[in-house]
GROMACS .gro file of N, CA and C in nm:
model
  459
    1UNK      N    1  10.853  10.170   7.484
    1UNK     CA    2  10.850  10.249   7.484
    1UNK      C    3  10.814  10.378   7.604
    2UNK      N    4  10.897  10.457   7.638
    2UNK     CA    5  10.883  10.512   7.721
    2UNK      C    6  10.763  10.576   7.732
    3UNK      N    7  10.734  10.634   7.930
    3UNK     CA    8  10.583  10.703   7.936
    3UNK      C    9  10.675  10.814   7.927
    4UNK      N   10  10.562  10.878   7.854
    4UNK     CA   11  10.545  11.022   7.815
    4UNK      C   12  10.506  11.121   7.912
    5UNK      N   13  10.549  11.212   7.907
    5UNK     CA   14  10.474  11.368   7.987
    5UNK      C   15  10.316  11.390   7.988
    6UNK      N   16  10.272  11.341   8.105
    6UNK     CA   17  10.116  11.373   8.025
    6UNK      C   18  10.033  11.279   8.068
    7UNK      N   19  10.076  11.169   8.010
    7UNK     CA   20  10.043  10.980   8.064
    7UNK      C   21  10.038  10.951   8.263
    8UNK      N   22   9.950  10.917   8.231
    8UNK     CA   23   9.893  10.829   8.337
    8UNK      C   24  10.010  10.745   8.419
    9UNK      N   25  10.066  10.765   8.531
    9UNK     CA   26  10.226  10.667   8.540
    9UNK      C   27  10.155  10.535   8.572
   10UNK      N   28  10.220  10.386   8.480
   10UNK     CA   29  10.186  10.274   8.548
   10UNK      C   30  10.228  10.280   8.684
   11UNK      N   31  10.091  10.191   8.753
   11UNK     CA   32  10.137  10.149   8.878
   11UNK      C   33  10.202  10.046   8.925
   12UNK      N   34  10.253  10.030   9.013
   12UNK     CA   35  10.327   9.872   9.025
   12UNK      C   36  10.323   9.912   9.194
   13UNK      N   37  10.376   9.741   9.266
   13UNK     CA   38  10.419   9.741   9.378
   13UNK      C   39  10.539   9.628   9.401
   14UNK      N   40  10.683   9.714   9.449
   14UNK     CA   41  10.778   9.604   9.443
   14UNK      C   42  10.818   9.623   9.604
   15UNK      N   43  10.929   9.526   9.643
   15UNK     CA   44  10.985   9.471   9.767
   15UNK      C   45  11.119   9.579   9.787
   16UNK      N   46  11.086   9.695   9.894
   16UNK     CA   47  11.252   9.742   9.948
   16UNK      C   48  11.306   9.636  10.035
   17UNK      N   49  11.446   9.742  10.032
   17UNK     CA   50  11.536   9.672  10.080
   17UNK      C   51  11.539   9.553  10.218
   18UNK      N   52  11.389   9.627  10.257
   18UNK     CA   53  11.336   9.545  10.374
   18UNK      C   54  11.259   9.393  10.322
   19UNK      N   55  11.232   9.424  10.224
   19UNK     CA   56  11.136   9.345  10.156
   19UNK      C   57  10.982   9.363  10.192
   20UNK      N   58  10.988   9.470  10.242
   20UNK     CA   59  10.829   9.547  10.261
   20UNK      C   60  10.769   9.605  10.122
   21UNK      N   61  10.634   9.537  10.084
   21UNK     CA   62  10.624   9.621   9.969
   21UNK      C   63  10.582   9.744   9.958
   22UNK      N   64  10.579   9.822   9.854
   22UNK     CA   65  10.578   9.964   9.837
   22UNK      C   66  10.478  10.024   9.656
   23UNK      N   67  10.393  10.033   9.705
   23UNK     CA   68  10.327  10.078   9.573
   23UNK      C   69  10.298  10.257   9.545
   24UNK      N   70  10.311  10.273   9.389
   24UNK     CA   71  10.279  10.389   9.359
   24UNK      C   72  10.211  10.454   9.392
   25UNK      N   73  10.094  10.364   9.412
   25UNK     CA   74   9.945  10.412   9.424
   25UNK      C   75   9.965  10.465   9.534
   26UNK      N   76   9.993  10.434   9.657
   26UNK     CA   77  10.000  10.429   9.775
   26UNK      C   78  10.032  10.619   9.807
   27UNK      N   79  10.081  10.677   9.729
   27UNK     CA   80  10.130  10.799   9.759
   27UNK      C   81  10.066  10.875   9.675
   28UNK      N   82   9.964  10.837   9.604
   28UNK     CA   83   9.837  10.938   9.537
   28UNK      C   84   9.740  11.009   9.636
   29UNK      N   85   9.744  11.142   9.612
   29UNK     CA   86   9.637  11.225   9.670
   29UNK      C   87   9.731  11.305   9.795
   30UNK      N   88   9.907  11.236   9.787
   30UNK     CA   89   9.955  11.296   9.956
   30UNK      C   90  10.073  11.336   9.911
   31UNK      N   91  10.151  11.272   9.835
   31UNK     CA   92  10.275  11.308   9.803
   31UNK      C   93  10.317  11.304   9.624
   32UNK      N   94  10.400  11.385   9.617
   32UNK     CA   95  10.432  11.323   9.447
   32UNK      C   96  10.550  11.238   9.465
   33UNK      N   97  10.584  11.162   9.326
   33UNK     CA   98  10.707  11.050   9.306
   33UNK      C   99  10.816  11.066   9.233
   34UNK      N  100  10.922  11.118   9.306
   34UNK     CA  101  11.036  11.095   9.216
   34UNK      C  102  11.122  10.986   9.178
   35UNK      N  103  11.084  10.883   9.052
   35UNK     CA  104  11.070  10.739   9.043
   35UNK      C  105  11.250  10.794   8.948
   36UNK      N  106  11.384  10.697   9.004
   36UNK     CA  107  11.484  10.712   8.991
   36UNK      C  108  11.498  10.565   8.933
   37UNK      N  109  11.537  10.537   8.799
   37UNK     CA  110  11.588  10.382   8.801
   37UNK      C  111  11.716  10.407   8.755
   38UNK      N  112  11.764  10.295   8.780
   38UNK     CA  113  11.967  10.287   8.765
   38UNK      C  114  11.961  10.156   8.773
   39UNK      N  115  12.092  10.136   8.679
   39UNK     CA  116  12.150  10.043   8.666
   39UNK      C  117  12.182   9.942   8.745
   40UNK      N  118  12.234   9.954   8.861
   40UNK     CA  119  12.320   9.873   8.926
   40UNK      C  120  12.352   9.907   9.113
   41UNK      N  121  12.336   9.878   9.170
   41UNK     CA  122  12.383   9.911   9.298
   41UNK      C  123  12.511   9.892   9.310
   42UNK      N  124  12.588  10.018   9.358
   42UNK     CA  125  12.739   9.988   9.408
   42UNK      C  126  12.821  10.027   9.307
   43UNK      N  127  12.738  10.056   9.198
   43UNK     CA  128  12.832  10.095   9.034
   43UNK      C  129  12.852  10.250   9.037
   44UNK      N  130  12.974  10.310   9.015
   44UNK     CA  131  13.022  10.444   9.050
   44UNK      C  132  12.908  10.554   8.999
   45UNK      N  133  12.899  10.590   8.890
   45UNK     CA  134  12.773  10.668   8.857
   45UNK      C  135  12.644  10.660   8.937
   46UNK      N  136  12.623  10.536   8.949
   46UNK     CA  137  12.477  10.522   9.003
   46UNK      C  138  12.497  10.536   9.151
   47UNK      N  139  12.627  10.501   9.239
   47UNK     CA  140  12.634  10.637   9.377
   47UNK      C  141  12.642  10.701   9.372
   48UNK      N  142  12.717  10.755   9.279
   48UNK     CA  143  12.748  10.936   9.262
   48UNK      C  144  12.594  11.005   9.257
   49UNK      N  145  12.516  10.942   9.171
   49UNK     CA  146  12.416  11.022   9.181
   49UNK      C  147  12.298  11.015   9.277
   50UNK      N  148  12.300  10.887   9.323
   50UNK     CA  149  12.167  10.831   9.425
   50UNK      C  150  12.245  10.936   9.548
   51UNK      N  151  12.384  10.909   9.565
   51UNK     CA  152  12.460  11.050   9.695
   51UNK      C  153  12.347  11.128   9.689
   52UNK      N  154  12.412  11.222   9.588
   52UNK     CA  155  12.392  11.357   9.539
   52UNK      C  156  12.198  11.347   9.572
   53UNK      N  157  12.100  11.344   9.579
   53UNK     CA  158  11.982  11.255   9.613
   53UNK      C  159  11.996  11.234   9.724
   54UNK      N  160  12.051  11.164   9.808
   54UNK     CA  161  12.084  11.167   9.934
   54UNK      C  162  12.108  11.299  10.034
   55UNK      N  163  12.187  11.344   9.976
   55UNK     CA  164  12.230  11.496  10.040
   55UNK      C  165  12.140  11.592  10.043
   56UNK      N  166  12.045  11.617   9.912
   56UNK     CA  167  11.955  11.691   9.857
   56UNK      C  168  11.834  11.612   9.900
   57UNK      N  169  11.808  11.558   9.985
   57UNK     CA  170  11.651  11.481  10.000
   57UNK      C  171  11.593  11.585  10.089
   58UNK      N  172  11.615  11.652  10.220
   58UNK     CA  173  11.549  11.795  10.255
   58UNK      C  174  11.466  11.837  10.138
   59UNK      N  175  11.612  11.895  10.002
   59UNK     CA  176  11.464  11.935   9.902
   59UNK      C  177  11.337  11.891   9.863
   60UNK      N  178  11.372  11.758   9.827
   60UNK     CA  179  11.275  11.709   9.789
   60UNK      C  180  11.103  11.660   9.884
   61UNK      N  181  11.168  11.657  10.048
   61UNK     CA  182  11.076  11.642  10.117
   61UNK      C  183  10.973  11.780  10.143
   62UNK      N  184  11.065  11.885  10.164
   62UNK     CA  185  11.008  11.966  10.176
   62UNK      C  186  10.901  12.050  10.004
   63UNK      N  187  10.934  11.995   9.909
   63UNK     CA  188  10.761  11.999   9.792
   63UNK      C  189  10.707  11.872   9.817
   64UNK      N  190  10.703  11.765   9.910
   64UNK     CA  191  10.657  11.634   9.925
   64UNK      C  192  10.642  11.578   9.808
   65UNK      N  193  10.742  11.556   9.801
   65UNK     CA  194  10.820  11.437   9.678
   65UNK      C  195  10.896  11.358   9.747
   66UNK      N  196  10.852  11.226   9.701
   66UNK     CA  197  10.857  11.091   9.821
   66UNK      C  198  10.984  11.041   9.651
   67UNK      N  199  11.092  11.027   9.718
   67UNK     CA  200  11.220  10.991   9.648
   67UNK      C  201  11.227  10.823   9.666
   68UNK      N  202  11.189  10.710   9.497
   68UNK     CA  203  11.229  10.601   9.519
   68UNK      C  204  11.282  10.605   9.404
   69UNK      N  205  11.412  10.490   9.471
   69UNK     CA  206  11.506  10.440   9.383
   69UNK      C  207  11.460  10.288   9.296
   70UNK      N  208  11.506  10.255   9.167
   70UNK     CA  209  11.451  10.115   9.153
   70UNK      C  210  11.545  10.077   9.084
   71UNK      N  211  11.581   9.902   9.082
   71UNK     CA  212  11.691   9.892   8.981
   71UNK      C  213  11.634   9.690   8.987
   72UNK      N  214  11.700   9.680   8.919
   72UNK     CA  215  11.671   9.504   8.888
   72UNK      C  216  11.777   9.418   9.025
   73UNK      N  217  11.847   9.467   9.108
   73UNK     CA  218  11.899   9.403   9.218
   73UNK      C  219  11.821   9.350   9.321
   74UNK      N  220  11.891   9.256   9.398
   74UNK     CA  221  11.821   9.190   9.510
   74UNK      C  222  11.788   9.305   9.605
   75UNK      N  223  11.680   9.273   9.679
   75UNK     CA  224  11.687   9.354   9.812
   75UNK      C  225  11.770   9.335   9.904
   76UNK      N  226  11.837   9.240   9.895
   76UNK     CA  227  11.991   9.197   9.970
   76UNK      C  228  12.041   9.287   9.994
   77UNK      N  229  12.117   9.299   9.792
   77UNK     CA  230  12.232   9.373   9.767
   77UNK      C  231  12.212   9.530   9.776
   78UNK      N  232  12.060   9.590   9.786
   78UNK     CA  233  12.012   9.700   9.850
   78UNK      C  234  12.025   9.756   9.957
   79UNK      N  235  11.971   9.672  10.035
   79UNK     CA  236  11.971   9.658  10.165
   79UNK      C  237  12.145   9.724  10.231
   80UNK      N  238  12.243   9.632  10.146
   80UNK     CA  239  12.392   9.659  10.202
   80UNK      C  240  12.429   9.771  10.139
   81UNK      N  241  12.346   9.831   9.978
   81UNK     CA  242  12.384   9.985   9.961
   81UNK      C  243  12.367  10.068  10.002
   82UNK      N  244  12.219  10.084  10.077
   82UNK     CA  245  12.161  10.182  10.108
   82UNK      C  246  12.217  10.205  10.302
   83UNK      N  247  12.262  10.081  10.314
   83UNK     CA  248  12.346  10.092  10.460
   83UNK      C  249  12.482  10.126  10.414
   84UNK      N  250  12.572  10.124  10.359
   84UNK     CA  251  12.655  10.175  10.290
   84UNK      C  252  12.662  10.318  10.278
   85UNK      N  253  12.561  10.342  10.224
   85UNK     CA  254  12.553  10.503  10.159
   85UNK      C  255  12.502  10.593  10.281
   86UNK      N  256  12.403  10.537  10.349
   86UNK     CA  257  12.348  10.623  10.423
   86UNK      C  258  12.187  10.676  10.331
   87UNK      N  259  12.162  10.628  10.290
   87UNK     CA  260  12.074  10.635  10.174
   87UNK      C  261  11.913  10.623  10.281
   88UNK      N  262  11.849  10.702  10.282
   88UNK     CA  263  11.707  10.730  10.397
   88UNK      C  264  11.599  10.734  10.282
   89UNK      N  265  11.579  10.705  10.155
   89UNK     CA  266  11.494  10.694  10.072
   89UNK      C  267  11.453  10.538  10.016
   90UNK      N  268  11.306  10.501   9.955
   90UNK     CA  269  11.289  10.338   9.951
   90UNK      C  270  11.422  10.302   9.837
   91UNK      N  271  11.477  10.240   9.837
   91UNK     CA  272  11.515  10.129   9.718
   91UNK      C  273  11.472  10.010   9.672
   92UNK      N  274  11.425   9.979   9.560
   92UNK     CA  275  11.314   9.932   9.534
   92UNK      C  276  11.355   9.809   9.451
   93UNK      N  277  11.360   9.691   9.479
   93UNK     CA  278  11.413   9.585   9.401
   93UNK      C  279  11.299   9.524   9.265
   94UNK      N  280  11.321   9.540   9.142
   94UNK     CA  281  11.283   9.469   9.052
   94UNK      C  282  11.337   9.384   9.003
   95UNK      N  283  11.376   9.312   9.085
   95UNK     CA  284  11.444   9.164   9.028
   95UNK      C  285  11.340   9.020   8.973
   96UNK      N  286  11.265   8.994   9.018
   96UNK     CA  287  11.179   8.929   9.005
   96UNK      C  288  11.032   8.933   8.978
   97UNK      N  289  10.965   8.929   8.844
   97UNK     CA  290  10.967   8.922   8.727
   97UNK      C  291  11.071   9.018   8.685
   98UNK      N  292  11.225   9.008   8.623
   98UNK     CA  293  11.339   9.078   8.603
   98UNK      C  294  11.293   9.188   8.511
   99UNK      N  295  11.311   9.300   8.579
   99UNK     CA  296  11.276   9.407   8.513
   99UNK      C  297  11.095   9.498   8.448
  100UNK      N  298  11.016   9.397   8.529
  100UNK     CA  299  10.857   9.418   8.459
  100UNK      C  300  10.842   9.551   8.462
  101UNK      N  301  10.855   9.628   8.591
  101UNK     CA  302  10.865   9.757   8.604
  101UNK      C  303  10.912   9.869   8.484
  102UNK      N  304  11.078   9.819   8.493
  102UNK     CA  305  11.167   9.908   8.441
  102UNK      C  306  11.079   9.895   8.273
  103UNK      N  307  11.027   9.771   8.210
  103UNK     CA  308  10.973   9.780   8.107
  103UNK      C  309  10.888   9.801   8.095
  104UNK      N  310  10.774   9.844   8.187
  104UNK     CA  311  10.624   9.910   8.200
  104UNK      C  312  10.700  10.048   8.178
  105UNK      N  313  10.811  10.132   8.237
  105UNK     CA  314  10.816  10.275   8.202
  105UNK      C  315  10.914  10.269   8.072
  106UNK      N  316  10.971  10.159   7.987
  106UNK     CA  317  11.018  10.189   7.878
  106UNK      C  318  11.148  10.203   7.900
  107UNK      N  319  11.252  10.149   8.038
  107UNK     CA  320  11.358  10.220   8.025
  107UNK      C  321  11.429  10.056   8.069
  108UNK      N  322  11.406   9.961   8.035
  108UNK     CA  323  11.433   9.788   8.064
  108UNK      C  324  11.538   9.766   7.943
  109UNK      N  325  11.695   9.778   7.946
  109UNK     CA  326  11.794   9.708   7.883
  109UNK      C  327  11.777   9.591   7.817
  110UNK      N  328  11.735   9.590   7.722
  110UNK     CA  329  11.729   9.386   7.698
  110UNK      C  330  11.840   9.303   7.680
  111UNK      N  331  11.930   9.412   7.599
  111UNK     CA  332  12.058   9.379   7.566
  111UNK      C  333  12.170   9.336   7.700
  112UNK      N  334  12.178   9.446   7.794
  112UNK     CA  335  12.236   9.424   7.920
  112UNK      C  336  12.130   9.357   8.030
  113UNK      N  337  12.025   9.354   8.037
  113UNK     CA  338  11.970   9.333   8.183
  113UNK      C  339  11.902   9.382   8.300
  114UNK      N  340  11.936   9.506   8.258
  114UNK     CA  341  11.882   9.611   8.325
  114UNK      C  342  11.832   9.714   8.338
  115UNK      N  343  11.824   9.832   8.422
  115UNK     CA  344  11.710   9.926   8.387
  115UNK      C  345  11.818  10.080   8.332
  116UNK      N  346  11.792  10.116   8.242
  116UNK     CA  347  11.838  10.217   8.198
  116UNK      C  348  11.851  10.363   8.320
  117UNK      N  349  11.901  10.450   8.296
  117UNK     CA  350  11.911  10.570   8.368
  117UNK      C  351  11.759  10.610   8.348
  118UNK      N  352  11.665  10.604   8.409
  118UNK     CA  353  11.533  10.668   8.374
  118UNK      C  354  11.454  10.767   8.512
  119UNK      N  355  11.422  10.888   8.518
  119UNK     CA  356  11.397  11.000   8.588
  119UNK      C  357  11.242  10.985   8.554
  120UNK      N  358  11.134  10.939   8.646
  120UNK     CA  359  11.021  11.035   8.594
  120UNK      C  360  10.974  11.098   8.756
  121UNK      N  361  10.918  11.200   8.716
  121UNK     CA  362  10.819  11.272   8.823
  121UNK      C  363  10.688  11.267   8.780
  122UNK      N  364  10.609  11.216   8.917
  122UNK     CA  365  10.477  11.163   8.907
  122UNK      C  366  10.434  11.233   9.000
  123UNK      N  367  10.299  11.346   8.993
  123UNK     CA  368  10.228  11.473   9.050
  123UNK      C  369  10.134  11.355   9.144
  124UNK      N  370  10.072  11.405   9.254
  124UNK     CA  371  10.010  11.365   9.298
  124UNK      C  372   9.900  11.266   9.260
  125UNK      N  373   9.834  11.341   9.145
  125UNK     CA  374   9.676  11.243   9.097
  125UNK      C  375   9.767  11.133   8.987
  126UNK      N  376   9.876  11.137   8.977
  126UNK     CA  377   9.973  10.968   8.917
  126UNK      C  378  10.009  11.022   8.799
  127UNK      N  379  10.018  11.147   8.709
  127UNK     CA  380  10.023  11.177   8.616
  127UNK      C  381  10.210  11.190   8.574
  128UNK      N  382  10.264  11.136   8.507
  128UNK     CA  383  10.393  11.153   8.481
  128UNK      C  384  10.409  11.347   8.406
  129UNK      N  385  10.462  11.426   8.524
  129UNK     CA  386  10.522  11.541   8.509
  129UNK      C  387  10.621  11.582   8.416
  130UNK      N  388  10.758  11.484   8.428
  130UNK     CA  389  10.857  11.496   8.437
  130UNK      C  390  10.935  11.346   8.350
  131UNK      N  391  11.027  11.364   8.240
  131UNK     CA  392  11.041  11.190   8.190
  131UNK      C  393  11.183  11.225   8.121
  132UNK      N  394  11.288  11.147   8.152
  132UNK     CA  395  11.398  11.138   8.093
  132UNK      C  396  11.451  11.004   8.139
  133UNK      N  397  11.513  10.942   8.028
  133UNK     CA  398  11.601  10.802   7.992
  133UNK      C  399  11.758  10.853   7.932
  134UNK      N  400  11.845  10.811   8.023
  134UNK     CA  401  11.990  10.819   7.987
  134UNK      C  402  12.022  10.694   7.976
  135UNK      N  403  12.061  10.663   7.827
  135UNK     CA  404  12.186  10.553   7.841
  135UNK      C  405  12.237  10.491   7.904
  136UNK      N  406  12.318  10.377   7.928
  136UNK     CA  407  12.444  10.319   7.977
  136UNK      C  408  12.598  10.423   8.006
  137UNK      N  409  12.591  10.472   8.081
  137UNK     CA  410  12.744  10.565   8.123
  137UNK      C  411  12.702  10.688   8.109
  138UNK      N  412  12.549  10.735   8.078
  138UNK     CA  413  12.525  10.875   8.042
  138UNK      C  414  12.480  10.935   8.188
  139UNK      N  415  12.541  11.022   8.274
  139UNK     CA  416  12.483  11.047   8.374
  139UNK      C  417  12.347  11.119   8.379
  140UNK      N  418  12.304  11.199   8.433
  140UNK     CA  419  12.146  11.247   8.440
  140UNK      C  420  12.214  11.405   8.486
  141UNK      N  421  12.137  11.465   8.415
  141UNK     CA  422  12.169  11.646   8.451
  141UNK      C  423  11.999  11.639   8.621
  142UNK      N  424  12.033  11.622   8.697
  142UNK     CA  425  11.981  11.636   8.810
  142UNK      C  426  11.920  11.817   8.861
  143UNK      N  427  12.017  11.878   8.786
  143UNK     CA  428  11.898  12.074   8.807
  143UNK      C  429  11.804  11.997   8.733
  144UNK      N  430  11.743  11.934   8.585
  144UNK     CA  431  11.598  11.965   8.524
  144UNK      C  432  11.533  11.852   8.593
  145UNK      N  433  11.502  11.796   8.727
  145UNK     CA  434  11.420  11.756   8.838
  145UNK      C  435  11.403  11.838   8.928
  146UNK      N  436  11.504  11.914   8.950
  146UNK     CA  437  11.469  12.054   9.039
  146UNK      C  438  11.345  12.141   9.006
  147UNK      N  439  11.372  12.162   8.850
  147UNK     CA  440  11.301  12.267   8.790
  147UNK      C  441  11.172  12.204   8.777
  148UNK      N  442  11.160  12.039   8.747
  148UNK     CA  443  11.045  11.993   8.745
  148UNK      C  444  10.926  12.022   8.895
  149UNK      N  445  11.043  12.024   8.955
  149UNK     CA  446  10.964  11.957   9.089
  149UNK      C  447  10.936  12.125   9.133
  150UNK      N  448  11.001  12.221   9.108
  150UNK     CA  449  10.974  12.385   9.154
  150UNK      C  450  10.839  12.415   9.057
  151UNK      N  451  10.823  12.357   8.949
  151UNK     CA  452  10.704  12.371   8.842
  151UNK      C  453  10.558  12.311   8.881
  152UNK      N  454  10.569  12.215   8.992
  152UNK     CA  455  10.422  12.142   9.039
  152UNK      C  456  10.362  12.204   9.073
  153UNK      N  457  10.253  12.244   9.084
  153UNK     CA  458  10.159  12.313   9.192
  153UNK      C  459  10.123  12.249   9.292
   0.00000   0.00000   0.00000
């Protein structure tokens, strides 16, 4: 079941592409968090979506929003992808236990063993203010994220 708007976001700790732990709760009280679940590094739609986030990162940073990308890829593949694409925000590995964080947000695709395209905006207090899930092959409307960010207190 997908985490709904108004619910407390499930906390987690995952390794980034440098194998450093990143916890959602570490941003509580200081920054909002945009969680961007995506199927796989190096895939076409995912690359396009995250490159747009990369290109617009300053807009999120001005609004005190930390972007976190999450997939079931290994930290090694995430590091190579981040380097290739110039991503300056953390990409987190939900590799093992396989997809456990994606499952807690209701975006794990059991049939394919990957995360669906889930987007969650979590405010500074840890409450979900925006939630959207797109299935495989369905790109996201990133304009909706920006409206949700603009509506944050």
